[in-house]
């Protein structure tokens, strides 16, 4: 089992530098009002991923630092999460730290490795259950009461709840899509008409990929046919000569003569022979080019009718590129996407039918799963209420009775509800049940919501009873109670202390308390004291033993450390606690 052994707190609130050593069993933290007891709770909250408030940093300090040492066993959830985050565990100890700067920056370390603060918050779920006055207020909310019941019910609710949540999410998505299809029917019809018109325009022209580029080149060639033919003829004459001008000089004849002059003497010098070969290559190349020029001139079409046809085709293609893409390739891509979208839009009626059928099937599935949730919660509520009622008897409320009211709200119409128990009722992401915890504090009293039926002291004991019941069904290694005993006194306070001590037999319990009856049952009592300058230093958090503990309990009882009556009462409390232990 993981146990929080020690916390070191520096520059946090009134605490300058202090070490808090905790017992594996029951640790009580006491001290005068304003001494800094609640800083222990605040420190643990920071250590386990709580919100970083720069106002907590001690005046004049650059940052507040909280370090904790947690003993872990191999296979513990905390050990596994630390290893996943890259942290190290040395000699069975996991070091956790949190730093909050005066500027509001926050850093977290786990096992010597820097980690996101969220990782510490994940650890908190498996390590510590923290309860204080704000948690009591939270328990007053029906949503929190339903969550508490579901947590207690365990797999009986968890299974159908997981399936219900998945079906609920899918139903929301189906309903959203249906709403879009039906409410935007006009817009979608207009979109389909525009797509249909555009696709018909493209289909009428029947463009080919790259056709616009090819036609542009052809139009350029046809538009300058005469100039191209004249230039080709002049070039051919310069290379191959003019048959009608035997005296004319042409490149082919000149190069051939140069080759013949070298051929006569090439046998006498290899270097000259190489030059003769290159001149031969030039002669062949000139002949090839001259032949291609002659063929180009013969094939050149100066037909103005063809040019007109090309320009007409280009105009049709340009009309498409003005509307649907920068070139014909883009136009064809638009047409492909448009056809796909049109198919989707034209299938709206079929899709609406499919979604409607799926919606109805999902609502039927939610009805069945919702009924399973209601049944499982009802069964668990009876067990939970009986267990909490039994605990309250141990907390000086022997005649109190706790029960759950599980209700559903009628839906205004069938479309907005699901069927539970033959009725159409409203539903949400966690089912159709409204769960409320009721308390009848004494025989004859009508059960009322705990927010209205419990006093402050009774609410504290109900909260403690609920947590003790949880400890048996869903335990965590450490429980921290911040003055959860507020409003409790006398015999009830003794019973609270006795019950906390019993809880500490199976878990670590840390209680910040002002009640001596509770502190007396602790295995270890820590005293938080300020120095004369209003700060808590290393020596300001001390473990009380023997006479020192009696003196502190006397102060808590009567406000006077040396009161003989108070001392006698304190010793009696300690004796009672030891006897019960």
Coordinates of C-alpha atoms in Angstrom, one line a residue:
X1 CA 0.0 0.0 0.0
X2 CA 1.2 3.5 -0.8
X3 CA 1.8 5.8 2.2
X4 CA 2.6 9.5 2.3
X5 CA 5.5 9.6 4.8
X6 CA 6.6 13.2 4.8
X7 CA 6.1 16.6 3.3
X8 CA 8.5 19.5 3.3
X9 CA 6.8 22.9 2.8
X10 CA 8.8 26.0 2.0
X11 CA 7.5 29.6 1.5
X12 CA 3.8 28.6 1.4
X13 CA 1.5 31.0 3.1
X14 CA 2.5 31.4 6.7
X15 CA 4.9 28.5 6.5
X16 CA 8.5 29.5 6.0
X17 CA 10.2 26.1 6.1
X18 CA 8.6 23.1 7.8
X19 CA 8.6 19.3 7.6
X20 CA 5.4 17.4 8.3
X21 CA 6.0 13.7 9.3
X22 CA 2.9 11.6 9.0
X23 CA 2.0 8.3 10.6
X24 CA 1.0 5.2 8.5
X25 CA -2.1 5.1 10.6
X26 CA -4.0 8.1 12.0
X27 CA -2.3 11.5 12.1
X28 CA -4.0 14.5 13.7
X29 CA -2.8 18.0 12.8
X30 CA -3.7 20.6 15.5
X31 CA -2.9 24.1 16.4
X32 CA -4.5 27.4 17.2
X33 CA -6.7 29.2 14.7
X34 CA -4.6 30.8 12.1
X35 CA -1.5 28.8 12.9
X36 CA -1.3 27.3 9.4
X37 CA -3.0 23.9 9.8
X38 CA -4.9 24.3 6.6
X39 CA -1.6 24.8 4.8
X40 CA -1.1 21.1 5.2
X41 CA -4.2 20.5 3.2
X42 CA -3.2 23.2 0.7
X43 CA 0.3 21.6 0.3
X44 CA -1.1 18.2 -0.3
X45 CA -3.5 19.6 -2.9
X46 CA -0.5 21.2 -4.7
X47 CA 1.5 18.1 -4.5
X48 CA -1.3 16.2 -6.2
X49 CA -1.9 18.5 -9.1
X50 CA -4.2 21.2 -7.6
X51 CA -4.5 24.7 -9.0
X52 CA -1.4 26.8 -8.5
X53 CA -2.3 30.2 -6.9
X54 CA 0.7 32.6 -6.8
X55 CA -1.0 34.4 -3.9
X56 CA 0.0 31.3 -1.8
X57 CA 3.7 32.2 -2.2
X58 CA 5.0 33.7 1.0
X59 CA 5.7 37.4 0.8
X60 CA 9.2 38.1 -0.2
X61 CA 9.9 34.6 -1.6
X62 CA 10.5 33.8 -5.2
X63 CA 8.6 30.5 -5.1
X64 CA 6.7 28.1 -2.9
X65 CA 7.9 24.5 -2.9
X66 CA 6.2 21.3 -1.6
X67 CA 8.1 18.0 -1.7
X68 CA 6.6 14.7 -0.6
X69 CA 8.0 11.3 0.0
X70 CA 5.6 8.4 -0.7
X71 CA 6.4 4.8 0.0
X72 CA 5.2 2.5 -2.8
X73 CA 5.2 -1.2 -3.4
X74 CA 6.0 -2.7 -6.8
X75 CA 2.8 -2.9 -8.8
X76 CA 1.1 -0.1 -7.0
X77 CA -0.9 2.2 -9.3
X78 CA 1.3 5.1 -8.2
X79 CA 4.5 3.2 -8.9
X80 CA 3.3 2.1 -12.4
X81 CA 2.3 5.7 -13.3
X82 CA 5.6 7.1 -12.1
X83 CA 7.5 4.6 -14.2
X84 CA 5.4 5.4 -17.2
X85 CA 6.3 9.0 -16.8
X86 CA 10.0 8.2 -16.6
X87 CA 10.3 8.7 -12.9
X88 CA 12.6 6.6 -10.6
X89 CA 11.7 4.9 -7.3
X90 CA 14.6 4.6 -4.9
X91 CA 14.5 2.2 -2.0
X92 CA 10.7 2.0 -2.3
X93 CA 10.3 5.8 -2.1
X94 CA 8.7 8.0 -4.7
X95 CA 9.7 11.7 -4.5
X96 CA 7.0 14.2 -5.7
X97 CA 7.5 17.9 -5.8
X98 CA 5.6 21.0 -7.0
X99 CA 7.0 24.5 -7.4
X100 CA 4.8 27.6 -7.7
X101 CA 6.6 30.9 -8.6
X102 CA 5.4 34.3 -7.4
X103 CA 4.7 35.1 -11.1
X104 CA 2.3 32.1 -11.3
X105 CA 4.5 29.6 -13.2
X106 CA 4.2 26.0 -12.0
X107 CA 6.5 23.1 -12.3
X108 CA 6.0 19.4 -11.3
X109 CA 8.5 16.6 -10.7
X110 CA 7.8 12.9 -10.2
X111 CA 10.6 10.6 -9.3
X112 CA 13.2 13.1 -10.3
X113 CA 11.6 13.6 -13.8
X114 CA 9.9 16.8 -14.9
X115 CA 6.3 16.0 -15.7
X116 CA 3.1 17.9 -16.6
X117 CA 1.0 18.8 -13.6
X118 CA -1.8 16.6 -15.0
X119 CA 0.3 13.6 -14.2
X120 CA 0.3 14.5 -10.5
X121 CA -3.5 14.8 -10.7
X122 CA -3.7 11.3 -12.1
X123 CA -1.8 10.0 -9.2
X124 CA -4.2 11.7 -6.8
X125 CA -7.1 9.5 -8.0
X126 CA -5.2 6.4 -6.8
X127 CA -3.5 7.9 -3.8
X128 CA -5.6 10.2 -1.8
X129 CA -9.2 11.1 -1.0
X130 CA -9.3 14.7 0.2
X131 CA -12.4 16.0 2.1
X132 CA -13.2 19.3 3.6
X133 CA -16.0 21.8 4.0
X134 CA -16.1 22.4 0.2
X135 CA -16.5 18.7 -0.3
X136 CA -19.5 18.6 2.0
X137 CA -21.0 21.4 0.0
X138 CA -20.4 19.4 -3.2
X139 CA -22.2 16.4 -1.7
X140 CA -25.3 18.5 -1.4
X141 CA -25.6 18.6 -5.2
X142 CA -27.7 15.8 -6.7
X143 CA -25.3 15.3 -9.5
X144 CA -22.5 14.5 -7.0
X145 CA -24.8 12.2 -5.1
X146 CA -25.5 10.3 -8.3
X147 CA -21.8 10.0 -8.9
X148 CA -21.2 8.8 -5.4
X149 CA -23.9 6.1 -5.8
X150 CA -22.4 5.0 -9.1
X151 CA -19.0 4.8 -7.6
X152 CA -20.3 2.6 -4.8
X153 CA -22.3 0.4 -7.2
X154 CA -19.1 -0.5 -9.1
X155 CA -19.4 -2.9 -12.0
X156 CA -23.2 -3.2 -11.7
X157 CA -23.5 0.3 -12.9
X158 CA -20.2 0.8 -14.7
X159 CA -21.0 -1.8 -17.4
X160 CA -24.4 -0.5 -18.5
X161 CA -23.2 3.1 -18.0
X162 CA -20.3 2.6 -20.4
X163 CA -22.6 1.1 -23.0
X164 CA -25.3 3.8 -22.4
X165 CA -22.7 6.6 -22.7
X166 CA -21.5 5.3 -26.1
X167 CA -25.1 4.9 -27.4
X168 CA -25.9 8.4 -26.1
X169 CA -23.0 10.0 -27.9
X170 CA -23.9 8.2 -31.1
X171 CA -27.6 9.3 -30.8
X172 CA -26.5 13.0 -30.3
X173 CA -24.4 12.7 -33.5
X174 CA -27.3 11.1 -35.4
X175 CA -29.8 13.7 -34.2
X176 CA -27.4 16.6 -35.1
X177 CA -27.0 15.2 -38.6
X178 CA -30.7 14.7 -39.0
X179 CA -31.4 18.3 -37.9
X180 CA -28.9 19.6 -40.4
X181 CA -30.4 17.5 -43.2
X182 CA -34.0 18.7 -42.4
X183 CA -33.4 22.3 -41.4
X184 CA -31.1 23.0 -44.3
X185 CA -33.1 21.2 -46.9
X186 CA -33.7 24.3 -49.0
X187 CA -30.0 25.3 -49.0
X188 CA -29.0 21.8 -49.9
X189 CA -31.5 21.7 -52.8
X190 CA -30.1 25.0 -54.1
X191 CA -26.6 23.6 -53.8
X192 CA -27.7 20.5 -55.8
X193 CA -29.2 22.7 -58.6
X194 CA -26.0 24.7 -58.9
X195 CA -23.9 21.6 -59.1
X196 CA -26.2 19.9 -61.6
X197 CA -26.1 23.0 -63.9
X198 CA -22.3 23.2 -63.7
X199 CA -21.8 19.5 -64.4
X200 CA -24.1 19.8 -67.4
X201 CA -22.0 22.7 -68.7
X202 CA -18.8 20.7 -68.3
X203 CA -20.4 17.6 -69.9
X204 CA -21.6 19.6 -72.9
X205 CA -18.1 20.8 -73.7
X206 CA -16.5 17.4 -73.0
X207 CA -13.0 18.8 -72.2
X208 CA -10.0 16.5 -72.3
X209 CA -7.1 16.7 -69.8
X210 CA -4.5 19.2 -71.0
X211 CA -6.6 20.1 -74.0
X212 CA -6.4 23.9 -73.3
X213 CA -2.6 23.8 -73.4
X214 CA -2.5 21.9 -76.6
X215 CA -5.0 24.2 -78.4
X216 CA -3.1 27.3 -77.2
X217 CA 0.0 26.0 -78.9
X218 CA -1.9 25.1 -82.1
X219 CA -3.5 28.5 -82.2
X220 CA -0.1 30.2 -81.9
X221 CA 1.2 28.1 -84.7
X222 CA -1.7 28.6 -87.1
X223 CA -1.8 32.3 -86.4
X224 CA 1.8 32.7 -87.7
X225 CA 1.8 30.1 -90.4
X226 CA 3.1 32.3 -93.2
X227 CA 6.0 33.7 -91.1
X228 CA 6.9 30.2 -90.0
X229 CA 6.8 28.8 -93.5
X230 CA 9.0 31.7 -94.9
X231 CA 11.5 31.2 -92.1
X232 CA 11.7 27.5 -92.7
X233 CA 12.2 28.0 -96.4
X234 CA 15.0 30.5 -95.9
X235 CA 16.8 28.2 -93.5
X236 CA 16.5 25.2 -95.8
X237 CA 18.0 27.2 -98.7
X238 CA 20.9 28.3 -96.5
X239 CA 21.6 24.7 -95.5
X240 CA 20.9 22.8 -98.7
X241 CA 20.9 25.5 -101.5
X242 CA 18.3 26.5 -104.1
X243 CA 18.0 24.2 -107.2
X244 CA 17.1 27.2 -109.3
X245 CA 20.4 29.0 -108.4
X246 CA 23.3 26.6 -109.2
X247 CA 25.8 29.3 -108.4
X248 CA 24.5 29.9 -104.9
X249 CA 26.6 28.9 -101.9
X250 CA 25.0 26.7 -99.1
X251 CA 26.3 25.3 -95.9
X252 CA 26.1 21.6 -97.0
X253 CA 28.3 22.2 -100.0
X254 CA 30.8 24.2 -98.1
X255 CA 31.1 21.6 -95.3
X256 CA 31.4 18.8 -97.8
X257 CA 34.3 20.6 -99.6
X258 CA 36.1 21.0 -96.3
X259 CA 35.7 17.3 -95.6
X260 CA 37.1 16.4 -99.0
X261 CA 40.2 18.6 -98.5
X262 CA 41.0 16.8 -95.3
X263 CA 40.2 13.3 -96.5
X264 CA 43.1 13.5 -99.0
X265 CA 45.8 13.9 -96.3
X266 CA 44.1 12.3 -93.2
X267 CA 46.4 9.2 -93.4
X268 CA 49.4 11.3 -92.5
X269 CA 48.2 12.6 -89.1
X270 CA 45.7 11.0 -86.6
X271 CA 44.8 14.4 -85.2
X272 CA 43.8 15.7 -88.6
X273 CA 41.9 12.5 -89.2
X274 CA 39.8 13.1 -86.1
X275 CA 38.9 16.6 -87.3
X276 CA 37.9 15.1 -90.6
X277 CA 35.6 12.7 -88.8
X278 CA 33.9 15.6 -86.9
X279 CA 33.4 17.5 -90.1
X280 CA 31.7 14.4 -91.5
X281 CA 29.4 14.4 -88.5
X282 CA 28.5 18.0 -89.1
X283 CA 27.7 17.3 -92.7
X284 CA 25.3 14.5 -91.7
X285 CA 23.6 16.7 -89.1
X286 CA 23.2 19.5 -91.7
X287 CA 21.5 17.1 -94.1
X288 CA 19.2 15.9 -91.4
X289 CA 18.2 19.4 -90.3
X290 CA 17.7 20.4 -93.9
X291 CA 15.4 17.4 -94.5
X292 CA 13.3 18.2 -91.4
X293 CA 12.9 21.8 -92.5
X294 CA 11.6 20.7 -95.8
X295 CA 9.1 18.3 -94.1
X296 CA 8.0 21.1 -91.7
X297 CA 7.2 23.4 -94.5
X298 CA 5.2 20.8 -96.4
X299 CA 3.2 19.9 -93.3
X300 CA 2.5 23.4 -92.1
X301 CA -1.2 24.1 -92.4
X302 CA -2.2 27.7 -92.9
X303 CA -5.9 26.8 -93.0
X304 CA -7.9 29.7 -91.6
X305 CA -10.9 27.5 -91.1
X306 CA -8.9 25.3 -88.7
X307 CA -7.7 28.3 -86.9
X308 CA -11.3 29.5 -86.4
X309 CA -12.3 26.1 -85.1
X310 CA -9.5 26.1 -82.6
X311 CA -10.3 29.6 -81.3
X312 CA -14.0 28.6 -81.0
X313 CA -13.0 25.5 -79.0
X314 CA -10.7 27.6 -76.8
X315 CA -13.5 30.0 -76.1
X316 CA -15.7 27.2 -74.9
X317 CA -12.9 25.9 -72.6
X318 CA -12.2 29.4 -71.3
X319 CA -15.9 29.7 -70.3
X320 CA -15.4 26.7 -68.1
X321 CA -12.1 27.8 -66.5
X322 CA -13.6 31.2 -65.6
X323 CA -16.2 29.4 -63.4
X324 CA -14.8 26.1 -62.3
X325 CA -11.0 26.1 -62.2
X326 CA -7.8 27.9 -63.3
X327 CA -7.2 25.3 -66.1
X328 CA -9.0 22.3 -67.6
X329 CA -7.3 19.9 -65.3
X330 CA -8.7 21.9 -62.3
X331 CA -12.1 22.0 -64.1
X332 CA -12.2 18.2 -64.4
X333 CA -11.2 17.8 -60.7
X334 CA -14.1 20.1 -59.8
X335 CA -16.5 18.1 -61.9
X336 CA -15.3 14.9 -60.2
X337 CA -15.8 16.4 -56.7
X338 CA -19.1 18.0 -57.7
X339 CA -20.5 14.7 -59.0
X340 CA -19.6 13.1 -55.7
X341 CA -21.2 15.9 -53.7
X342 CA -24.3 15.8 -55.9
X343 CA -24.7 12.1 -55.3
X344 CA -24.5 12.8 -51.6
X345 CA -27.1 15.6 -51.8
X346 CA -29.4 13.6 -54.0
X347 CA -29.2 10.8 -51.5
X348 CA -30.5 13.0 -48.7
X349 CA -33.9 11.4 -48.6
X350 CA -32.4 7.9 -48.3
X351 CA -29.9 9.2 -45.7
X352 CA -32.8 10.8 -43.7
X353 CA -34.5 7.5 -43.7
X354 CA -31.4 5.6 -42.6
X355 CA -30.7 8.1 -39.8
X356 CA -34.3 8.1 -38.6
X357 CA -34.2 4.3 -38.3
X358 CA -30.9 4.5 -36.5
X359 CA -32.2 7.2 -34.2
X360 CA -35.2 5.1 -33.2
X361 CA -33.0 2.0 -32.7
X362 CA -30.7 4.0 -30.5
X363 CA -33.5 5.4 -28.4
X364 CA -34.7 1.8 -27.9
X365 CA -31.2 0.8 -26.9
X366 CA -31.0 3.7 -24.5
X367 CA -34.3 2.7 -23.0
X368 CA -33.1 -0.8 -22.3
X369 CA -29.7 0.4 -20.9
X370 CA -31.4 3.2 -19.0
X371 CA -33.7 0.7 -17.3
X372 CA -30.6 -1.4 -16.4
X373 CA -29.0 1.7 -14.9
X374 CA -32.1 2.5 -12.9
X375 CA -32.4 -1.1 -11.6
X376 CA -28.7 -1.3 -10.7
X377 CA -28.8 2.1 -8.9
X378 CA -31.9 1.1 -7.0
X379 CA -30.3 -2.1 -5.8
X380 CA -27.0 -0.3 -4.9
X381 CA -28.9 2.5 -3.2
X382 CA -30.5 0.1 -0.7
X383 CA -27.1 -1.4 0.1
X384 CA -25.4 2.0 0.3
X385 CA -28.1 3.6 2.4
X386 CA -28.1 0.7 4.8
X387 CA -24.3 0.8 5.2
X388 CA -24.2 4.6 5.8
X389 CA -27.1 4.3 8.3
X390 CA -25.1 1.6 10.1
X391 CA -22.0 3.9 10.2
X392 CA -24.1 6.8 11.5
X393 CA -25.1 4.6 14.5
X394 CA -21.4 4.4 15.3
X395 CA -21.2 8.2 15.0
X396 CA -23.7 9.0 17.8
X397 CA -26.6 9.2 15.4
X398 CA -28.3 5.8 16.3
X399 CA -31.7 6.8 15.2
X400 CA -30.8 8.4 11.9
X401 CA -31.8 6.8 8.7
X402 CA -30.3 7.5 5.2
X403 CA -32.1 6.7 2.0
X404 CA -32.0 7.5 -1.7
X405 CA -34.7 8.9 -3.8
X406 CA -34.3 7.8 -7.4
X407 CA -36.7 9.6 -9.7
X408 CA -37.3 10.4 -13.4
X409 CA -38.9 13.4 -14.9
X410 CA -41.8 12.9 -17.4
X411 CA -40.9 14.0 -20.9
X412 CA -43.2 16.5 -22.6
X413 CA -43.4 14.3 -25.6
X414 CA -42.2 10.9 -26.8
X415 CA -39.6 12.5 -29.1
X416 CA -37.7 14.0 -26.2
X417 CA -37.7 11.0 -23.9
X418 CA -36.9 7.3 -23.5
X419 CA -39.0 4.6 -22.1
X420 CA -38.2 3.7 -18.5
X421 CA -40.7 1.6 -16.6
X422 CA -43.4 2.2 -19.2
X423 CA -43.1 6.0 -19.0
X424 CA -41.5 8.4 -21.4
X425 CA -38.9 10.3 -19.3
X426 CA -36.2 12.9 -19.9
X427 CA -32.7 11.5 -20.2
X428 CA -29.1 12.7 -20.3
X429 CA -25.5 11.4 -20.7
X430 CA -25.7 9.4 -17.5
X431 CA -29.2 8.0 -17.8
X432 CA -32.6 9.1 -16.8
X433 CA -32.2 9.0 -13.0
X434 CA -32.3 11.9 -10.6
X435 CA -30.6 10.7 -7.5
X436 CA -31.0 12.5 -4.1
X437 CA -29.6 11.5 -0.7
X438 CA -32.2 11.8 2.1
X439 CA -31.8 11.9 5.8
X440 CA -34.3 11.3 8.6
X441 CA -32.3 12.3 11.7
X442 CA -34.7 10.8 14.2
X443 CA -37.7 8.4 14.3
X444 CA -40.9 10.0 13.0
X445 CA -39.0 12.6 10.9
X446 CA -39.8 12.6 7.2
X447 CA -36.7 11.9 5.1
X448 CA -35.5 15.2 3.6
X449 CA -32.6 16.1 1.3
X450 CA -29.5 16.3 3.4
X451 CA -29.1 19.9 2.3
X452 CA -32.3 20.7 4.3
X453 CA -32.5 17.9 6.8
X454 CA -29.0 17.9 8.3
X455 CA -27.3 20.4 10.6
X456 CA -23.7 21.2 10.2
X457 CA -22.5 18.6 12.6
X458 CA -24.9 16.0 11.2
X459 CA -23.7 16.7 7.7
X460 CA -20.1 16.2 8.8
X461 CA -20.9 12.8 10.2
X462 CA -23.0 11.8 7.1
X463 CA -19.9 12.8 5.0
X464 CA -17.6 10.8 7.2
X465 CA -20.0 7.8 7.1
X466 CA -20.2 8.0 3.3
X467 CA -16.4 8.0 3.1
X468 CA -16.0 5.1 5.5
X469 CA -18.5 3.1 3.3
X470 CA -16.5 4.0 0.3
X471 CA -13.3 2.8 2.0
X472 CA -14.8 -0.7 2.2
X473 CA -15.9 -0.8 -1.5
X474 CA -13.4 1.4 -3.3
X475 CA -10.5 2.1 -1.0
X476 CA -7.6 4.5 -1.5
X477 CA -4.4 4.4 0.5
X478 CA -4.8 7.9 2.2
X479 CA -7.7 9.9 3.4
X480 CA -7.3 13.6 4.3
X481 CA -10.1 15.3 6.3
X482 CA -9.9 19.1 6.7
X483 CA -12.0 19.9 9.7
X484 CA -14.7 17.6 8.5
X485 CA -15.7 17.4 12.2
X486 CA -16.9 21.0 12.2
X487 CA -20.1 21.5 14.2
X488 CA -19.5 18.3 16.1
X489 CA -18.8 18.2 19.8
X490 CA -19.2 16.1 23.0
X491 CA -20.0 12.5 22.7
X492 CA -20.4 12.8 18.9
X493 CA -16.9 14.1 18.6
X494 CA -15.6 11.1 20.5
X495 CA -17.4 8.8 18.2
X496 CA -16.0 10.6 15.2
X497 CA -12.5 10.1 16.6
X498 CA -13.2 6.4 17.3
X499 CA -14.5 5.9 13.7
X500 CA -11.5 7.6 12.1
X501 CA -9.2 5.4 14.2
X502 CA -11.1 2.4 12.9
X503 CA -10.7 3.6 9.3
X504 CA -7.0 4.1 10.0
X505 CA -6.6 0.4 10.6
X506 CA -6.9 -0.2 6.8
X507 CA -5.7 3.1 5.4
X508 CA -3.6 6.2 6.2
X509 CA -5.8 8.9 7.7
X510 CA -4.7 12.5 8.1
X511 CA -7.2 14.9 9.9
X512 CA -6.8 18.6 10.4
X513 CA -9.0 19.1 13.5
X514 CA -9.8 21.5 16.4
X515 CA -11.4 18.8 18.4
X516 CA -9.4 17.2 21.2
X517 CA -11.8 14.2 21.2
X518 CA -10.7 13.5 17.7
X519 CA -7.0 14.2 18.1
X520 CA -6.8 11.9 21.1
X521 CA -7.5 8.9 18.9
X522 CA -4.6 9.7 16.6
X523 CA -1.5 7.5 16.4
X524 CA 0.5 10.7 15.9
X525 CA -0.4 14.2 16.7
X526 CA 1.3 17.1 15.0
X527 CA 1.3 20.6 16.4
X528 CA 1.5 23.6 14.1
X529 CA 2.8 26.8 15.8
X530 CA 3.8 30.2 14.6
X531 CA 6.9 32.0 15.7
X532 CA 6.8 35.5 17.1
X533 CA 7.2 36.9 13.6
X534 CA 4.0 35.2 12.4
X535 CA 5.7 32.4 10.4
X536 CA 5.9 28.6 10.7
X537 CA 9.5 27.4 10.6
X538 CA 11.1 24.0 10.6
X539 CA 10.6 23.8 14.4
X540 CA 7.0 25.0 14.1
X541 CA 5.6 21.5 13.2
X542 CA 6.4 19.1 16.0
X543 CA 5.3 15.6 16.9
X544 CA 3.6 15.7 20.3
X545 CA 4.3 12.9 22.8
X546 CA 3.7 12.3 26.5
X547 CA 3.4 15.5 28.5
X548 CA 3.5 17.7 25.4
X549 CA 0.5 16.0 24.0
X550 CA -1.5 16.3 27.2
X551 CA -0.7 20.0 27.3
X552 CA -2.0 20.5 23.7
X553 CA -5.2 18.5 24.3
X554 CA -5.7 20.6 27.5
X555 CA -5.4 23.8 25.5
X556 CA -7.9 22.4 22.9
X557 CA -10.3 21.5 25.7
X558 CA -10.2 24.6 27.8
X559 CA -7.9 27.1 26.1
X560 CA -5.6 26.7 29.1
X561 CA -2.6 24.4 29.0
X562 CA -2.2 24.1 32.7
X563 CA -5.8 23.7 33.8
X564 CA -5.9 20.7 36.1
X565 CA -9.4 19.9 35.1
X566 CA -8.5 20.1 31.4
X567 CA -5.4 18.0 32.0
X568 CA -7.5 15.3 33.7
X569 CA -10.0 15.4 30.9
X570 CA -7.2 15.1 28.3
X571 CA -5.6 12.2 30.1
X572 CA -9.0 10.5 30.2
X573 CA -9.5 11.0 26.5
X574 CA -6.1 9.5 25.8
X575 CA -6.9 6.6 28.0
X576 CA -10.2 6.0 26.3
X577 CA -8.5 6.1 22.9
X578 CA -5.8 3.6 24.0
X579 CA -8.5 1.3 25.4
X580 CA -10.5 1.4 22.2
X581 CA -7.4 0.9 20.1

